[in-house]
Coordinates of C-alpha atoms and ligand atoms in Angstrom, one line a residue:
M1 CA 13.4 -6.9 1.0
L2 CA 12.8 -4.7 4.1
V3 CA 15.0 -4.6 6.9
T4 CA 16.2 -2.4 9.8
T5 CA 19.4 -0.5 9.7
K6 CA 20.8 -2.7 12.5
E7 CA 22.5 -5.4 10.2
M8 CA 23.4 -2.7 7.7
F9 CA 25.4 -0.7 10.5
Q10 CA 26.9 -3.7 11.8
R11 CA 28.6 -4.6 8.4
S12 CA 29.5 -1.0 7.7
R13 CA 31.2 -0.6 11.1
E14 CA 33.0 -3.8 10.6
G15 CA 34.1 -3.0 6.8
G16 CA 34.9 0.6 7.5
Y17 CA 32.6 2.4 5.1
A18 CA 29.2 4.3 5.3
I19 CA 25.8 3.9 3.8
V20 CA 24.2 6.9 2.0
A21 CA 20.6 7.8 3.3
P22 CA 19.1 9.6 0.3
D23 CA 16.0 11.6 1.2
F24 CA 13.2 11.0 -1.3
W25 CA 10.3 13.4 -1.8
D26 CA 8.1 11.8 -4.5
S27 CA 7.7 8.4 -6.3
N28 CA 10.4 9.4 -9.0
S29 CA 13.1 9.9 -6.5
C30 CA 12.0 6.8 -4.2
R31 CA 12.0 4.4 -7.1
T32 CA 15.3 5.9 -8.7
Y33 CA 17.1 5.3 -5.4
V34 CA 15.9 1.6 -5.3
E35 CA 16.8 1.0 -8.9
T36 CA 20.2 2.4 -8.2
A37 CA 20.9 0.3 -5.3
E38 CA 19.8 -2.7 -7.0
E39 CA 22.0 -2.0 -10.1
L40 CA 25.1 -1.6 -7.7
G41 CA 23.8 -4.6 -5.4
V42 CA 24.0 -2.6 -2.3
P43 CA 21.7 -1.7 0.6
V44 CA 19.7 1.6 0.7
I45 CA 18.3 3.6 3.5
L46 CA 15.0 5.2 2.0
S47 CA 14.6 8.3 4.0
F48 CA 11.7 10.6 4.1
A49 CA 11.9 13.9 6.2
Q50 CA 8.9 15.0 8.1
A51 CA 9.5 18.5 6.9
H52 CA 8.8 17.2 3.3
D53 CA 5.1 16.5 4.3
D54 CA 4.1 19.3 1.9
M55 CA 5.1 17.0 -0.9
L56 CA 4.1 13.5 0.6
S57 CA 2.4 12.7 4.0
V58 CA 4.3 10.5 6.4
E59 CA 1.8 7.7 5.3
E60 CA 2.2 8.2 1.6
A61 CA 5.9 8.0 1.8
Y62 CA 5.9 4.8 3.8
M63 CA 3.5 3.2 1.0
L64 CA 5.8 4.2 -1.7
A65 CA 8.8 3.2 0.2
K66 CA 7.1 -0.1 1.0
Y67 CA 6.1 -0.8 -2.4
Y68 CA 9.6 -0.4 -4.1
G69 CA 11.3 -2.0 -0.9
E70 CA 9.4 -5.0 -0.7
K71 CA 10.2 -6.1 -4.1
A72 CA 13.7 -5.0 -4.2
S73 CA 16.6 -7.6 -4.5
V74 CA 18.8 -5.6 -1.9
P75 CA 18.2 -4.7 1.7
V76 CA 15.9 -1.6 2.0
A77 CA 15.4 0.4 5.3
I78 CA 12.5 2.8 5.6
H79 CA 13.7 5.5 7.6
L80 CA 11.6 8.8 9.0
D81 CA 14.3 11.5 9.0
H82 CA 14.1 14.4 11.4
G83 CA 11.1 13.2 13.2
L84 CA 10.1 16.6 14.7
D85 CA 7.6 15.6 17.5
V86 CA 7.0 12.3 19.6
E87 CA 3.5 11.9 18.3
T88 CA 4.4 11.6 14.6
V89 CA 7.4 9.5 15.2
K90 CA 5.2 6.9 17.2
K91 CA 2.8 7.1 14.4
A92 CA 5.6 6.2 11.8
V93 CA 6.5 3.2 14.0
D94 CA 2.8 2.1 14.0
I95 CA 2.6 2.5 10.2
G96 CA 5.8 0.4 9.4
Y97 CA 8.9 2.4 9.3
T98 CA 11.6 0.2 10.3
S99 CA 13.8 3.1 11.5
V100 CA 12.9 6.5 13.0
M101 CA 14.8 9.7 13.9
I102 CA 13.4 11.9 16.7
D103 CA 15.3 15.1 16.2
A104 CA 15.1 17.1 19.6
S105 CA 18.6 18.5 18.9
A106 CA 17.5 22.1 19.1
Q107 CA 16.1 21.5 22.6
P108 CA 17.8 21.8 26.0
Y109 CA 19.7 18.5 26.9
E110 CA 17.0 17.3 29.3
V111 CA 14.4 17.6 26.7
N112 CA 16.2 15.9 24.0
V113 CA 17.0 13.0 26.6
A114 CA 13.2 12.8 27.5
R115 CA 11.9 12.7 23.9
T116 CA 14.5 10.2 22.8
K117 CA 13.9 8.0 25.7
E118 CA 10.1 7.8 25.2
V119 CA 10.5 7.3 21.6
C120 CA 13.1 4.5 22.2
E121 CA 11.0 2.6 24.7
Y122 CA 7.9 2.7 22.2
A123 CA 10.0 1.9 18.9
H124 CA 12.0 -0.9 20.7
A125 CA 8.8 -2.5 21.9
H126 CA 7.8 -2.6 18.2
G127 CA 11.0 -3.8 17.0
V128 CA 12.1 -0.4 15.2
V129 CA 15.3 1.1 15.8
V130 CA 16.0 4.9 16.8
E131 CA 18.3 7.7 15.7
A132 CA 18.7 10.8 17.7
E133 CA 20.7 13.8 17.4
L134 CA 22.9 15.5 19.9
G135 CA 24.7 18.8 19.3
H136 CA 23.0 20.4 16.5
V137 CA 23.5 20.3 12.6
G138 CA 21.7 23.6 11.7
S139 CA 20.8 25.0 8.3
G140 CA 22.7 28.1 8.4
D141 CA 26.5 28.9 7.6
V142 CA 29.3 26.8 9.3
I143 CA 33.0 27.4 9.4
T144 CA 34.1 26.9 5.6
S145 CA 37.2 27.6 3.4
E146 CA 35.6 30.9 2.6
N147 CA 33.4 31.8 5.6
K148 CA 35.3 31.7 9.0
E149 CA 32.2 32.4 11.1
A150 CA 28.7 31.1 11.9
L151 CA 26.5 33.7 10.6
H152 CA 23.0 32.3 10.8
D153 CA 20.7 31.8 13.8
D154 CA 20.1 28.2 13.2
H155 CA 23.9 27.5 13.6
S156 CA 25.5 24.1 14.0
I157 CA 26.5 23.3 17.7
Y158 CA 29.4 20.6 17.7
T159 CA 28.6 17.4 19.9
D160 CA 30.3 17.2 23.0
V161 CA 31.9 13.7 23.6
E162 CA 31.1 13.3 27.5
M163 CA 27.5 14.5 26.9
A164 CA 27.2 12.0 23.8
K165 CA 28.3 9.2 26.2
Q166 CA 25.7 10.2 28.9
F167 CA 23.0 10.8 26.3
V168 CA 23.5 7.2 24.8
K169 CA 23.5 5.6 28.3
E170 CA 20.4 7.6 29.4
T171 CA 18.2 7.1 26.2
G172 CA 19.2 3.7 24.9
V173 CA 19.3 5.2 21.3
D174 CA 20.5 2.8 18.6
S175 CA 22.6 5.3 16.4
L176 CA 23.6 8.9 16.9
A177 CA 23.6 11.9 14.7
V178 CA 26.8 14.0 15.6
S179 CA 27.6 17.6 14.6
I180 CA 31.2 17.9 13.5
G181 CA 31.1 21.0 11.1
T182 CA 28.4 20.3 8.4
S183 CA 25.1 22.0 7.9
H184 CA 22.0 21.3 5.9
G185 CA 21.7 22.5 2.4
L186 CA 24.3 24.6 0.3
Y187 CA 27.4 26.4 1.6
K188 CA 29.7 29.1 0.4
G189 CA 32.9 27.1 0.1
T190 CA 33.6 23.7 1.6
P191 CA 32.9 23.1 5.5
V192 CA 36.0 22.4 7.9
I193 CA 35.2 19.3 9.5
D194 CA 36.5 18.6 13.0
F195 CA 38.1 15.0 12.1
D196 CA 39.6 14.9 15.8
R197 CA 36.1 15.2 17.3
L198 CA 35.1 12.5 15.0
H199 CA 37.8 10.1 16.1
E200 CA 36.9 10.9 19.7
L201 CA 33.3 10.2 19.4
R202 CA 34.1 7.1 17.5
A203 CA 36.2 5.9 20.2
A204 CA 34.0 6.8 23.1
L205 CA 30.7 5.5 21.5
S206 CA 29.8 2.0 20.6
V207 CA 26.5 3.1 18.6
P208 CA 26.8 3.8 14.9
L209 CA 27.5 7.5 14.0
V210 CA 25.3 9.5 11.4
L211 CA 26.5 12.5 9.5
H212 CA 23.7 14.9 8.4
G213 CA 24.0 17.8 5.8
G214 CA 26.0 15.7 3.4
S215 CA 25.6 17.9 0.3
G216 CA 28.3 19.9 -0.9
S217 CA 30.5 19.0 2.0
G218 CA 33.5 18.2 0.1
D219 CA 34.3 14.9 -1.4
D220 CA 37.5 14.6 0.6
N221 CA 35.8 15.4 3.7
L222 CA 33.0 13.1 3.1
E223 CA 35.2 10.1 2.1
R224 CA 37.2 10.5 5.3
C225 CA 33.9 10.6 7.4
A226 CA 32.7 7.5 5.6
T227 CA 36.0 5.6 6.4
E228 CA 36.9 7.0 9.7
G229 CA 34.0 6.5 11.9
I230 CA 30.6 7.6 10.3
S231 CA 28.2 4.8 9.4
K232 CA 25.4 6.8 7.5
I233 CA 25.6 9.9 5.7
N234 CA 22.4 11.9 4.8
V235 CA 22.0 13.5 1.4
F236 CA 19.1 15.5 0.1
T237 CA 20.0 18.8 -1.6
D238 CA 22.6 17.5 -4.0
F239 CA 20.0 15.1 -5.6
T240 CA 17.8 18.1 -6.4
V241 CA 20.7 20.1 -7.4
A242 CA 21.7 17.2 -10.0
A243 CA 18.3 17.3 -11.3
I244 CA 18.0 21.1 -11.9
N245 CA 21.4 21.1 -13.4
A246 CA 20.6 18.3 -15.8
T247 CA 17.3 19.7 -17.0
K248 CA 17.7 23.6 -16.8
G249 CA 19.7 24.0 -20.4
E250 CA 17.1 22.3 -22.3
D251 CA 13.8 23.8 -23.7
Y252 CA 11.5 21.0 -22.9
I253 CA 8.3 20.3 -24.6
N254 CA 7.9 16.8 -23.2
W255 CA 7.5 16.4 -19.6
Y256 CA 8.2 12.7 -19.6
K257 CA 11.6 13.5 -20.9
L258 CA 12.3 16.1 -18.3
I259 CA 11.5 13.7 -15.5
K260 CA 13.5 11.0 -17.1
D261 CA 16.4 13.2 -17.5
A262 CA 16.1 14.4 -13.8
N263 CA 15.9 10.7 -12.6
A264 CA 19.1 9.8 -14.7
A265 CA 21.0 12.6 -12.9
I266 CA 19.7 11.6 -9.6
K267 CA 20.8 8.2 -10.3
E268 CA 24.3 9.2 -11.3
K269 CA 24.7 11.3 -8.1
L270 CA 23.7 8.3 -5.9
K271 CA 26.1 6.2 -7.7
F272 CA 28.9 8.6 -7.1
Y273 CA 28.1 8.6 -3.2
Y274 CA 28.1 4.9 -2.9
G275 CA 31.6 4.8 -4.6
L276 CA 32.9 7.8 -2.5
F277 CA 31.5 6.0 0.6
H278 CA 33.1 2.6 -0.3
T279 CA 29.7 1.1 0.5
G280 CA 30.0 -2.7 0.7
K281 CA 27.3 -5.4 -0.5
Ligands
LIG301 P1 21.6 18.0 2.8 O1 20.5 18.5 2.1 O2 22.6 19.1 3.0 O3 22.3 16.9 1.9 O4 21.1 17.3 4.3 C1 20.5 16.3 4.1 C2 20.1 15.8 5.6 O5 20.9 15.7 6.5 C3 18.8 15.1 5.7 O6 18.6 14.6 7.1

């Protein structure tokens, strides 16, 4: 059944756990995520990142997620991840996504507020919930066990607590992605998470908090994030890595077998994360 993330987050906050938001990029990953959630009897947030529109358009992604989501026995939210411009995010609302993210986190604060507010007004009028990001989860290096300096241009900027309070008040956003030490993609080493910052943000804000850049962030780190204040953890890269690792040794002559082995590895990885995040039913 299709739902928004509102009820999911209410339960996760009360239960002290997080829900994984796996990014799908084709029908195999989409179907595999729903099958996994059904096997475990837990909700799933099917996320599609606008940046992956070279694999699926925003419309195609919605049609796939709707198809599998509607007939699922568990709650399924269809989420536009990292909506990069207001026009596309509004289009996603019109198409039927039950949850959207407007990501203006790389813009100045005022621009981020203005874009988020505009999306919130539009989405809320259509019964759709909105996630925004303050601070910035980059895709470059962050502080890790092996690398003590941010080296990349697109570095992560930690979320400021007072600014976050102001941002939520000014925009009316439903959930907030915060930057506390993770980064998108692969790391050298394990990132150092600022748990004090997480606790301060959790205490200061009533909206659910979201962590991006889940892949490779360290199991202990992620479990603590899930149980100490984060309601949703976004994961993408780890599923692709699991698929590659499961298939790279073999000399396949059967394409179906390759896809099935990849799907099985993706399923196993998603089950692992549901367990790690203590996701409740
Ligand atoms: P990773 O690819 O690092 O898991 O990040 C995923 C993400 O944050 C999608 O929004």
